[in-house]
Coordinates of C-alpha atoms and ligand atoms in Angstrom, one line a residue:
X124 CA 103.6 92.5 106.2
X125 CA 106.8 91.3 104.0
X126 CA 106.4 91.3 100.4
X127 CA 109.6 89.8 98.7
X128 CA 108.7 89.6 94.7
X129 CA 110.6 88.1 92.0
X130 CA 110.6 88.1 88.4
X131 CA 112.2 85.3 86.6
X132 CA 116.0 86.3 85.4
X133 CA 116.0 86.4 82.1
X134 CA 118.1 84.3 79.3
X135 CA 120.7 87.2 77.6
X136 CA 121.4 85.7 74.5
X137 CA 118.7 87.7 73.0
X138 CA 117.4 91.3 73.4
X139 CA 114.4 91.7 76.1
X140 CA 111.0 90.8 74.1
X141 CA 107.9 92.1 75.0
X142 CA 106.8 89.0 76.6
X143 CA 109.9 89.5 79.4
X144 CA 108.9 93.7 79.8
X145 CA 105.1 92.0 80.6
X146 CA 106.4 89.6 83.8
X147 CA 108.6 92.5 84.7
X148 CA 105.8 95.2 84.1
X149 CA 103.4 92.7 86.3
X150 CA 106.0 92.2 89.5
X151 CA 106.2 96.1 89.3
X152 CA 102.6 96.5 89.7
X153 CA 102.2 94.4 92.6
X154 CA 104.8 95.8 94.2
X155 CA 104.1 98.9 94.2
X156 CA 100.7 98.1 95.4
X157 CA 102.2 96.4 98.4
X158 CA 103.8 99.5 99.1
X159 CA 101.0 101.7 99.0
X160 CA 99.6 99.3 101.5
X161 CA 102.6 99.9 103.9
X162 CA 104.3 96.7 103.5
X163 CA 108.0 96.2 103.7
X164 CA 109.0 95.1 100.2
X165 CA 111.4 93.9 97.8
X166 CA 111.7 93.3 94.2
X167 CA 114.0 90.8 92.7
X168 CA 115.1 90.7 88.6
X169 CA 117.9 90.5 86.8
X170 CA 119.3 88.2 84.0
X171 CA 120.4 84.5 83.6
X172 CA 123.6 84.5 82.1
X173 CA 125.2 80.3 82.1
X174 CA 122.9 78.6 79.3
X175 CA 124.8 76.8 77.0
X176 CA 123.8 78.6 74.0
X177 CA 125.6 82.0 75.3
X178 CA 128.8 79.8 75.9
X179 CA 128.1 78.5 72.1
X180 CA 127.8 82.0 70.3
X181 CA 130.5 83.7 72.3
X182 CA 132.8 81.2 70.8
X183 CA 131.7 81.3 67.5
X184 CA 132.2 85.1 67.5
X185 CA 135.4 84.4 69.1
X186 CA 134.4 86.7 72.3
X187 CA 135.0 85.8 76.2
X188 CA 131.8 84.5 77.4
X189 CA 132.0 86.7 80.3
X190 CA 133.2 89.8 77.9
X191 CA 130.2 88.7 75.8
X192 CA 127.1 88.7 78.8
X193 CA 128.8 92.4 80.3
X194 CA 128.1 93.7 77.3
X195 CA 124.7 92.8 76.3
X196 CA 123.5 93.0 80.4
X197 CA 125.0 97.0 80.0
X198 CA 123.4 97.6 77.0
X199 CA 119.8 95.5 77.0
X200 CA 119.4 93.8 80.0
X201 CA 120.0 96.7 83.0
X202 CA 118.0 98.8 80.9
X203 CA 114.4 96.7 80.5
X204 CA 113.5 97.6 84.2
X205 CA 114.5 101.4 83.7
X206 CA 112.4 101.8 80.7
X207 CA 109.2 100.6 81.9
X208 CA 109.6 102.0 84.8
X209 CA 110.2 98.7 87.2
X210 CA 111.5 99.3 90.4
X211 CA 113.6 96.9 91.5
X212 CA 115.6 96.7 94.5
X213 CA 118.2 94.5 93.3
X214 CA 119.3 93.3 89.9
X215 CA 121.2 89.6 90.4
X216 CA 123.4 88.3 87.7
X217 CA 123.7 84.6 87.6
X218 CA 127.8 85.0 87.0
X219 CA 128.2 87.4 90.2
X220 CA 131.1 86.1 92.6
X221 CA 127.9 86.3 95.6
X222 CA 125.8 84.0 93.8
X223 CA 128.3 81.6 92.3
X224 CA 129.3 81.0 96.3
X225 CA 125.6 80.4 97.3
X226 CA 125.1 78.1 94.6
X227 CA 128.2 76.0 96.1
X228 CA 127.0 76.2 99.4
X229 CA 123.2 75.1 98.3
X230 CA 124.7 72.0 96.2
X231 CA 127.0 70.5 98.7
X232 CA 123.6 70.8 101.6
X233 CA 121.9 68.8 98.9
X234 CA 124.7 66.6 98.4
X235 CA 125.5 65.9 102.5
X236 CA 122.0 65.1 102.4
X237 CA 122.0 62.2 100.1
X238 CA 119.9 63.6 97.4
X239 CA 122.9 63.9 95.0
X240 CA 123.6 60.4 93.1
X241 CA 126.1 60.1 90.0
X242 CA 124.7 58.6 86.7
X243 CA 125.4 58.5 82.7
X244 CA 122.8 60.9 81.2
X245 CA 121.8 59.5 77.5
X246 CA 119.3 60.9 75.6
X247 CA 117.3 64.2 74.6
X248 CA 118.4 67.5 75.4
X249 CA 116.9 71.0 73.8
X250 CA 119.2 74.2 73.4
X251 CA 116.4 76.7 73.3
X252 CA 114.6 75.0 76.3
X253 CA 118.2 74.2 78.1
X254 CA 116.1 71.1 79.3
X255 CA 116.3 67.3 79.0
X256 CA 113.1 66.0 76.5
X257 CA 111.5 62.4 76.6
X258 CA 110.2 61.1 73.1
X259 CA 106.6 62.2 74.5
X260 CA 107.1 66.1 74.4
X261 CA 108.6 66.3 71.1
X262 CA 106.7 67.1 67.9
X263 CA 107.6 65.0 64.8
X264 CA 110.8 64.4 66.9
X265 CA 110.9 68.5 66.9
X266 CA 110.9 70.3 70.1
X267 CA 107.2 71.9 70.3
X268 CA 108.4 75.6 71.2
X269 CA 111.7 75.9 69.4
X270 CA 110.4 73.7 66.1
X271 CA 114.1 72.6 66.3
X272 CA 115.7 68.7 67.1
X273 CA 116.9 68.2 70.3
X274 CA 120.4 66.6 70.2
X275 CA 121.1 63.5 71.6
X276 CA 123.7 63.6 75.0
X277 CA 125.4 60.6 76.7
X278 CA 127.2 62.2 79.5
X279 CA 128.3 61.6 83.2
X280 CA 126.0 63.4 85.6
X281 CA 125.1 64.3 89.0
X282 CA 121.1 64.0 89.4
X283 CA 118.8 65.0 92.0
X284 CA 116.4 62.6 94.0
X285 CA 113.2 64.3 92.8
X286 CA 111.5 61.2 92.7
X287 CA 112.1 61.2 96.4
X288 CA 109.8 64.3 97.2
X289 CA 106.8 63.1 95.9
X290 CA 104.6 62.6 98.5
X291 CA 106.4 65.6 100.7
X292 CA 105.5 68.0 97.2
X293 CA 102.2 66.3 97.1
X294 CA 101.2 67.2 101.2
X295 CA 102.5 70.5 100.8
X296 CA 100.4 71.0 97.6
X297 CA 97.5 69.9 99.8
X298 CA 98.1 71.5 102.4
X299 CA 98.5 75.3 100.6
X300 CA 95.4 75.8 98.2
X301 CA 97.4 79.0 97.6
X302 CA 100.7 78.1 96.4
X303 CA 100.3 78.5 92.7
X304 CA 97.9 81.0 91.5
X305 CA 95.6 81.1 89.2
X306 CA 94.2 77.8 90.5
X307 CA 94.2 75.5 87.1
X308 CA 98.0 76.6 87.1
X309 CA 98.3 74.8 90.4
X310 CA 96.1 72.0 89.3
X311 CA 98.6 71.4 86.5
X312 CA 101.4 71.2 88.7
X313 CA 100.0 68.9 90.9
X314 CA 98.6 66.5 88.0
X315 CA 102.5 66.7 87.3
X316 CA 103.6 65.7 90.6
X317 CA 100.9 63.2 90.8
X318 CA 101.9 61.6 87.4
X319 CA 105.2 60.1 89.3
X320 CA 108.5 62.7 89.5
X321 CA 111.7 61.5 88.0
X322 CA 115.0 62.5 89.1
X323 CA 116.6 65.3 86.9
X324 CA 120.2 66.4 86.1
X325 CA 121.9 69.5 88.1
X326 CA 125.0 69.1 86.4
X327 CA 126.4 69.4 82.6
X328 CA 130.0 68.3 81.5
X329 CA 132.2 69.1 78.8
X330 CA 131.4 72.7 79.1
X331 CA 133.4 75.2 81.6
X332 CA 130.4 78.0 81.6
X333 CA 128.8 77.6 84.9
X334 CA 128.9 77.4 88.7
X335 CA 131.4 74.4 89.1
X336 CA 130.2 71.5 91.0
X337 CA 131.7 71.9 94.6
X338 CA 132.5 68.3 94.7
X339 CA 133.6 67.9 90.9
X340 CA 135.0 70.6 89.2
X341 CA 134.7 68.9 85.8
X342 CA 131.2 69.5 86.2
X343 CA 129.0 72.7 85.9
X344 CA 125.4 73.4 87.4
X345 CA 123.4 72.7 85.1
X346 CA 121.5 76.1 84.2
X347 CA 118.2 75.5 85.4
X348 CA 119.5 74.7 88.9
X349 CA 121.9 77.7 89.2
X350 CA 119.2 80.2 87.7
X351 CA 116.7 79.3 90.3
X352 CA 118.5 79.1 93.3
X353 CA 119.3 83.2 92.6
X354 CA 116.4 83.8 94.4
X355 CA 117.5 82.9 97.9
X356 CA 120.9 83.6 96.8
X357 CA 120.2 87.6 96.3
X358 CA 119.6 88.1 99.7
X359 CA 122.5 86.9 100.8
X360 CA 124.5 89.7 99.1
X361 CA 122.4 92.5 98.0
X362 CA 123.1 94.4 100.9
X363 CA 126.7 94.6 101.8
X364 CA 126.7 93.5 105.6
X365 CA 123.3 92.2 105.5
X366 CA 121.6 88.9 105.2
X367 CA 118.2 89.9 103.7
X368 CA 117.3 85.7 104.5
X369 CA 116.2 86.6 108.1
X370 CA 113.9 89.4 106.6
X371 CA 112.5 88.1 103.4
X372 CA 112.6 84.4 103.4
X373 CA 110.2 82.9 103.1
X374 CA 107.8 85.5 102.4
X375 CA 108.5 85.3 98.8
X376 CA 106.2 85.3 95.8
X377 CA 107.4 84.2 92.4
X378 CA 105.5 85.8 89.3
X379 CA 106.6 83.6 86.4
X380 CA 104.9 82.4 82.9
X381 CA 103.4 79.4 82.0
X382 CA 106.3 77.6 79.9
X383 CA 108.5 77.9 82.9
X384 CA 105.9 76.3 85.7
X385 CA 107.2 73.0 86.3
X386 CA 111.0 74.3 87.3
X387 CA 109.3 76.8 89.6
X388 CA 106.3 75.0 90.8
X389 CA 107.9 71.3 91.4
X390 CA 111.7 71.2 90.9
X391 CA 112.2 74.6 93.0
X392 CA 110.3 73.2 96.2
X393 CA 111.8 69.9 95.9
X394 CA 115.0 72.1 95.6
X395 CA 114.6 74.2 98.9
X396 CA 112.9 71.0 101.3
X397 CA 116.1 69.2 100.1
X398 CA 118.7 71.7 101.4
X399 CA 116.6 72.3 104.6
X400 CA 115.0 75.5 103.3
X401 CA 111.2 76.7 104.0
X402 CA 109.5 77.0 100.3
X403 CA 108.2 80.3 99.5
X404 CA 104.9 81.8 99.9
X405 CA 103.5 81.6 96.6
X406 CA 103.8 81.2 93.0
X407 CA 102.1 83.1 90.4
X408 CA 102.0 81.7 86.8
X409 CA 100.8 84.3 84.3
X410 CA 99.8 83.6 80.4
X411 CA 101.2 84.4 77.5
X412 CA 100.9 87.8 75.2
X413 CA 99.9 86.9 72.0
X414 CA 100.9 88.8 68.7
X415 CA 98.8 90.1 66.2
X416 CA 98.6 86.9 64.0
X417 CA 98.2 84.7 67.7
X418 CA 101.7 83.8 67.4
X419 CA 103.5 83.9 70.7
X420 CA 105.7 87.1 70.4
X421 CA 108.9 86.6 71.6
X422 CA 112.6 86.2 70.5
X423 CA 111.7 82.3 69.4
X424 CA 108.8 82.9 67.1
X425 CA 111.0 85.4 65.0
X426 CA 108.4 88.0 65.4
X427 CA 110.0 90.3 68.2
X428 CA 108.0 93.4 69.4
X429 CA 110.7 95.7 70.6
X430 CA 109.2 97.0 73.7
X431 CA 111.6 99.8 74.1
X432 CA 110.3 101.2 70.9
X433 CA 106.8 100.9 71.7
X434 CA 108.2 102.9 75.3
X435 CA 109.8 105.6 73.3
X436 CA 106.6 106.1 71.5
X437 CA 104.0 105.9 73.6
X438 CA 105.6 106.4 77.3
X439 CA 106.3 103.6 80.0
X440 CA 102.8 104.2 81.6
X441 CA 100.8 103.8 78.3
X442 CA 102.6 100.1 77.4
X443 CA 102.1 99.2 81.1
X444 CA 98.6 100.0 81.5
X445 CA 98.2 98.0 77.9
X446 CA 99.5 94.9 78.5
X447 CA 97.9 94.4 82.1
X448 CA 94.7 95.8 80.9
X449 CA 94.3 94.0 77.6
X450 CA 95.2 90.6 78.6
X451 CA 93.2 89.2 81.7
X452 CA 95.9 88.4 83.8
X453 CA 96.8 84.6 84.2
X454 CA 95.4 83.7 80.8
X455 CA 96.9 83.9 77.8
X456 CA 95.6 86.5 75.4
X457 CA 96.3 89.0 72.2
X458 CA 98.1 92.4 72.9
X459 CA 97.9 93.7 69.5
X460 CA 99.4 97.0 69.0
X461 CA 96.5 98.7 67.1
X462 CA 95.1 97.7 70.6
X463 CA 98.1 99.9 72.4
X464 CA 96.9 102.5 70.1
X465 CA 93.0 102.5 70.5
X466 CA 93.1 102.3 74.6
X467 CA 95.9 104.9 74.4
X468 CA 93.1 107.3 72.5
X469 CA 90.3 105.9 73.9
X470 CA 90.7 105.2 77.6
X471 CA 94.4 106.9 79.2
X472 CA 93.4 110.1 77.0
X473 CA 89.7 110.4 76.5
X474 CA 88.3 108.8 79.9
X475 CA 90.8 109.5 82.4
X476 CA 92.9 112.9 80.3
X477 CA 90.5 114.8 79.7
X478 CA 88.9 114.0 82.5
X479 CA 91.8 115.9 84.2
X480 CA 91.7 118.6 81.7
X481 CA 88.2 119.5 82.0
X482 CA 88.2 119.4 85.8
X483 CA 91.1 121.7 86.3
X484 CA 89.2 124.3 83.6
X485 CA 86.5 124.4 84.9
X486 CA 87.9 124.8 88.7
X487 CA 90.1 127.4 87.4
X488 CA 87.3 129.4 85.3
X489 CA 84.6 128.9 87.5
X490 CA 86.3 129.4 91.1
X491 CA 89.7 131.0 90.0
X492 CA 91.5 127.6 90.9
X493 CA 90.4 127.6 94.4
X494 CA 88.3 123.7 95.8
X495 CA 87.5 123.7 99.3
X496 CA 85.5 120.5 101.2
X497 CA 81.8 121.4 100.5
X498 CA 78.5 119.2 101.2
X499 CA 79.9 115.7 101.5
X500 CA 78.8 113.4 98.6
X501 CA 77.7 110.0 100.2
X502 CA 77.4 108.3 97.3
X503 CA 81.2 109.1 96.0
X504 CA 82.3 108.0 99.7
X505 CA 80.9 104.1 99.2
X506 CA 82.3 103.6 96.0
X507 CA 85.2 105.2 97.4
X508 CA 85.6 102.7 100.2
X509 CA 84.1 99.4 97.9
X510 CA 87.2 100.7 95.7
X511 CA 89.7 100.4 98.2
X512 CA 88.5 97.1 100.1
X513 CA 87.9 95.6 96.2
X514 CA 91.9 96.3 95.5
X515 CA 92.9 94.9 98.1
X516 CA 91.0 91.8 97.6
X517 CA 91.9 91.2 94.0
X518 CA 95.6 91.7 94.4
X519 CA 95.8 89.3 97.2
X520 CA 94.2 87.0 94.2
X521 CA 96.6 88.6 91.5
X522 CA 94.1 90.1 89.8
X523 CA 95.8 92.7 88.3
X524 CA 93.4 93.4 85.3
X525 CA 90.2 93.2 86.9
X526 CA 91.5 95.7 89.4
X527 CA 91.9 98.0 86.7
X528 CA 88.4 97.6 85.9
X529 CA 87.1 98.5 89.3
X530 CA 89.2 101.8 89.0
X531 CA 87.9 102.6 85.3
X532 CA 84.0 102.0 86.9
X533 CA 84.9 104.9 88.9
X534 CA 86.5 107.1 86.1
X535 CA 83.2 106.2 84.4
X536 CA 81.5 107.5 87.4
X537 CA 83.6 111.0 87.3
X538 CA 82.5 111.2 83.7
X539 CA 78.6 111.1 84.1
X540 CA 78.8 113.0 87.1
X541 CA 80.1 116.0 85.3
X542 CA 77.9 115.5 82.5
X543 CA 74.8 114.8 84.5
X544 CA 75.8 117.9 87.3
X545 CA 76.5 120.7 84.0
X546 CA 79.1 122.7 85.5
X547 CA 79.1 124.5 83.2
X548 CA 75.3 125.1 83.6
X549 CA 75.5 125.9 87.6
X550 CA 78.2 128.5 87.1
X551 CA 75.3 130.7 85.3
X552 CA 73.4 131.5 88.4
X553 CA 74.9 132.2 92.0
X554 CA 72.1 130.5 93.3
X555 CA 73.9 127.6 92.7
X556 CA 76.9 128.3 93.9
X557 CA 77.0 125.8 96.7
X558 CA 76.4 122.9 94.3
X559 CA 78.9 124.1 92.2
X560 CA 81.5 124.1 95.1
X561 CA 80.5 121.0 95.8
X562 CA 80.6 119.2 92.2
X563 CA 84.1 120.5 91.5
X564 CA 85.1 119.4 94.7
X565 CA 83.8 115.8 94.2
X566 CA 85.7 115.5 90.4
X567 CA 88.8 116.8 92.1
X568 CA 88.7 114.1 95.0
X569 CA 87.4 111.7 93.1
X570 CA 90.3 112.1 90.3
X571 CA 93.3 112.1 93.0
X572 CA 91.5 109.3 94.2
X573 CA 91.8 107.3 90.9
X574 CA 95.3 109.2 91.0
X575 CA 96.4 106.6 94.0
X576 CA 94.3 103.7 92.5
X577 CA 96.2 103.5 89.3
X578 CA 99.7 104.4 90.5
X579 CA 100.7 101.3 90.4
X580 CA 100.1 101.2 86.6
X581 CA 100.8 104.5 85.9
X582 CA 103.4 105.6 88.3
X583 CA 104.6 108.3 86.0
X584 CA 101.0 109.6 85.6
X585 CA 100.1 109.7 89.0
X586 CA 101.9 112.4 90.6
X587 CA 101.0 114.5 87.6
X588 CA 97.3 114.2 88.3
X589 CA 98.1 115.1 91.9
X590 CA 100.2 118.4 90.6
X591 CA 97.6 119.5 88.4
X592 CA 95.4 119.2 91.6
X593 CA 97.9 121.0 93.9
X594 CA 97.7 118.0 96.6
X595 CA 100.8 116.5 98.0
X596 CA 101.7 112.6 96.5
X597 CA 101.1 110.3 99.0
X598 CA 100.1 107.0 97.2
X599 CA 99.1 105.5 100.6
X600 CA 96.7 102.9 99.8
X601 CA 94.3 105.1 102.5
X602 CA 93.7 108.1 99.8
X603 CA 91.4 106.2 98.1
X604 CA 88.6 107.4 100.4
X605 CA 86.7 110.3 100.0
X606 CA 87.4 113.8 101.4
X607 CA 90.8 113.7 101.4
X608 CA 91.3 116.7 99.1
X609 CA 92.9 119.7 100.9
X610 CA 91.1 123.0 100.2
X611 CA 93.5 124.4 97.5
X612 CA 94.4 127.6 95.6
X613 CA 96.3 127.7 92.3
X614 CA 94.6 124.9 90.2
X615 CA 94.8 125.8 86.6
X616 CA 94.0 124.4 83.2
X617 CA 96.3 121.0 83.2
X618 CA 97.9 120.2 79.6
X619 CA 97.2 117.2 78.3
X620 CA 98.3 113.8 80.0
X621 CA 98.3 111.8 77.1
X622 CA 98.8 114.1 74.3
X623 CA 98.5 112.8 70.5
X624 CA 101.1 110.8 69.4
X625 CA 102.2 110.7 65.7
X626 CA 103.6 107.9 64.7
X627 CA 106.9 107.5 63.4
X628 CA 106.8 104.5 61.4
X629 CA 104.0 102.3 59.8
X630 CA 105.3 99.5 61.6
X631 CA 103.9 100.8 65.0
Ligands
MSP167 N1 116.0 82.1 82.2 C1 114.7 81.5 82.3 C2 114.0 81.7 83.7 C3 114.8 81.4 84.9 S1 114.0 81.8 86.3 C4 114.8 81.1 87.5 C5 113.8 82.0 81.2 N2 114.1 83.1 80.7 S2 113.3 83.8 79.4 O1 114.1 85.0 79.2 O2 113.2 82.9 78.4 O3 111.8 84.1 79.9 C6 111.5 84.9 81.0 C7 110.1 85.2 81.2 O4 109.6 85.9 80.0 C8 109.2 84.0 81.4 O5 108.4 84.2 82.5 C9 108.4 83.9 80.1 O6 107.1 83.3 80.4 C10 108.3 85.3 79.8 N3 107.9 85.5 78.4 C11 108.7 85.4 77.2 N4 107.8 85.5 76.2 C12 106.5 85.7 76.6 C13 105.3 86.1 76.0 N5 105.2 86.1 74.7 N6 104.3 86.4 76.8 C14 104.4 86.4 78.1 N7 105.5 86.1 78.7 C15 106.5 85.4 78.0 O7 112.8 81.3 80.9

């Protein structure tokens, strides 16, 4: 199977939050889970560079606008995949030569096709949200997310025939039960559509930041337009020599957050049917992280989480596993960091480390690191198999918390089943020494089983279970079955995995 995944391309005129590493952390996840399954994929991020308010501060500071975004994409932006571990197969910039050219080409298709009329644009328009605002959405005349006034534009525009795709959005809606997940995201989409679609600007004047309008180069595309179209526009240049359409498109998925739905869910499809594109496979919206106090935390609400900090401190693998596993996925929920801490103690380093740790021990003190297949354990092999099937099942439904549940059932399992065998009791008489073969053969499996379960949240962690295990990493969704431990030599006691981290500041 193809799995092309995107996250959304992030605005650069502020450092990456913790709320951008989570939809990048989540698109990661799957991804490598579609791997392990054998599919062919491809991961799409990168950063959206043409909003109005990076043209604004460049000039303030007096800076190049294009000077300005190379910078901060260097420093920040290149960087938010690497730290948490994200591997991406392509990182687009909105101001690359490839995908300025695509844009073109995507515009004038729409505009040969009649869904491109000319207007004067007067009224509402937010900075923060780079969207047009109708009386109804604001707040005391304050935009509700950015608590700021919208200014008022009267400008000459180009504007898409939304209003024209309707009943098109509507049949495709009904005909797809699965096009946005979770399914009260799609609902709200299709309440949207239902509630009547009005035609929306793609262009901006007055400002020369942007993809000019093929037909009007006074114009620019307006942001929203020229961010999402880099998702069919990547593939046309990621690979020199290569059109990456005829593989990938349209077996895309789009993981995106709530306050973006409606560009992704409505105008994008509208988009693609318009220029004679097939719309992509599916749509996943996914909540928000809230902060400590419930406030959303992210550049906007002033209360930025650096999530490169919290990396340096506790490791890629430990902030992944956090924000997927304290946060059902798809709602919104609290990640608070004294909750980073307590599942870092509690669960990565009590459950599953010492878990490790006390396996390897014992192998190595009771059988001089040597685990050999012994008397098959039925009852390890069906939860093995209900394990594998399960993951399956809930990442075709993007449940990427649950499914860390299922695994942590099993790590439950490995727990009592050393406490309830005693190893350590069995290694006094040699009359049991069949048992004990047995038993430290069944934590082992069971362990690089979990090992391939969770390495899509902890890809770091993974292969380091395996090495302490002496068994070769393949993360091939097939290992999590039992008896797939080779009979091994050399096991000794593994140091910790998640060792004990002191702190460097209060503030963390
Ligand atoms: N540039 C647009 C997207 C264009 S895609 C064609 C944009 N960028 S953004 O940088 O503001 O946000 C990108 C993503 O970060 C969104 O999916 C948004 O939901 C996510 N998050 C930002 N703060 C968040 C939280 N506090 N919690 C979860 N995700 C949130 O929008």
């Amino acid at each position: 199977m193809r799995f092309y995944l995107t996250t959304p391309i992030y605005y650069v005129n502020a450092t990456p939050s913790i709320g951008n590493a989570y939809t990048t952390i989540a698109a990661d996840v799957a991804v490598r889970h579609h791997r392990q399954r054998g599919d062919d994929t491809f991961l799409l991020t990168g950063t959206d560079e043409h909003a109005s308010r990076v043209y604004r501060v460049a000039e303030e500071e007096g800076i190049d606008p294009k000077t300005y975004v190379d910078d901060i994409v260097e420093r920040y932006w290149r960087e938010l995949p690497k730290r948490v571990n994200a591997e991406h197969d392509f990182f687009i910039r909105t101001t690359d030569e490839g995908h300025k050219r695509f844009v073109q080409e995507f515009l004038q298709r729409i505009y040969d096709n009649g869904d491109i009329y000319q207007d004067v644009y007067a009224g509402l328009y937010c900075v923060g949200c780079e969207e047009f605002k109708n009386e109804a959405d604001l707040v005391d005349g304050l935009c509700p997310d950015h608590g700021t006034r919208p200014e008022y534009i009267e400008e000459k525009n180009y504007f898409f025939r939304l209003s024209a795709y309707q009943d098109r959005l509507l049949a495709l809606y009904d005909e797809r039960p699965d096009f946005v997940l979770p399914k009260f995201r799609y609902n709200e989409a299709r309440s949207f559509i239902e509630g009547g679609l009005q035609d929306f600007s793609v262009s901006r004047a007055g400002q020369p930041w942007g993809v000019p309008i093929p037909w009007d180069e006074e114009q620019v595309t307006y942001v929203w337009v020229d961010a999402l179209i880099n998702y069919l526009s990547a593939l046309t240049y990621a690979r020199d020599g290569e059109d990456l359409r005829d593989a990938f498109w349209p077996h895309a998925h789009h993981v995106l957050g709530k306050d973006i739905l409606r560009f992704h869910c409505v105008f994008w499809p509208a988009l693609l049917l318009s220029a004679g594109y097939e719309v992509p496979q599916q749509l996943f919206v996914h909540g928000w992280l809230l902060g400590l106090d419930k406030r959303k935390l992210s550049k906007s609400a002033g209360n930025t989480v650096d999530p490169f900090e919290l990396v340096d401190v506790y490791g890629a693998d430990p902030v992944r596993f956090w924000v997927l596993r304290s946060v059902s996925f798809g709602q919104d929920g609290n990640a608070s960091l004294d909750g980073l801490r307590e599942r870092y103690e509690r669960e990565l380093a009590n459950d599953l480390g010492n878990l490790v740790s006390r396996t390897t021990a014992m192998i190595a003190r009771y059988r001089e690191g040597r685990i050999a297949p012994a008397q098959p354990n039925e009852e390890l092999r069906g939860l093995l198999d209900a394990l594998r099937e399960k993951l399956v099942e809930r990442f075709d439904a993007w449940e990427l918390t649950a499914a860390i549940e299922d695994v942590w059932e099993l790590v439950r399992w490995l727990n009592r089943h050393v406490e309830e065998t005693a190893p350590w009791g069995l290694a006094k008489d040699e009359a049991n020494a069949e048992q004990l073969d047995a038993v430290l053969y069944d934590l082992a499996d069971g362990l690089r089983a979990v090992a391939v379960a969770l390495s899509p949240y902890l890809p770091e962690t993974a292969p380091r279970i395996l090495g302490a295990l002496r068994q070769p990493v393949d993360l091939a969704l097939d290992g999590v079955a039992y008896g797939k431990t080779a009979a091994t030599d050399g096991i000794e006691p593994a140091a910790p995995l998640f060792p004990r981290i002191e702190l460097p500041t209060a503030a963390i």
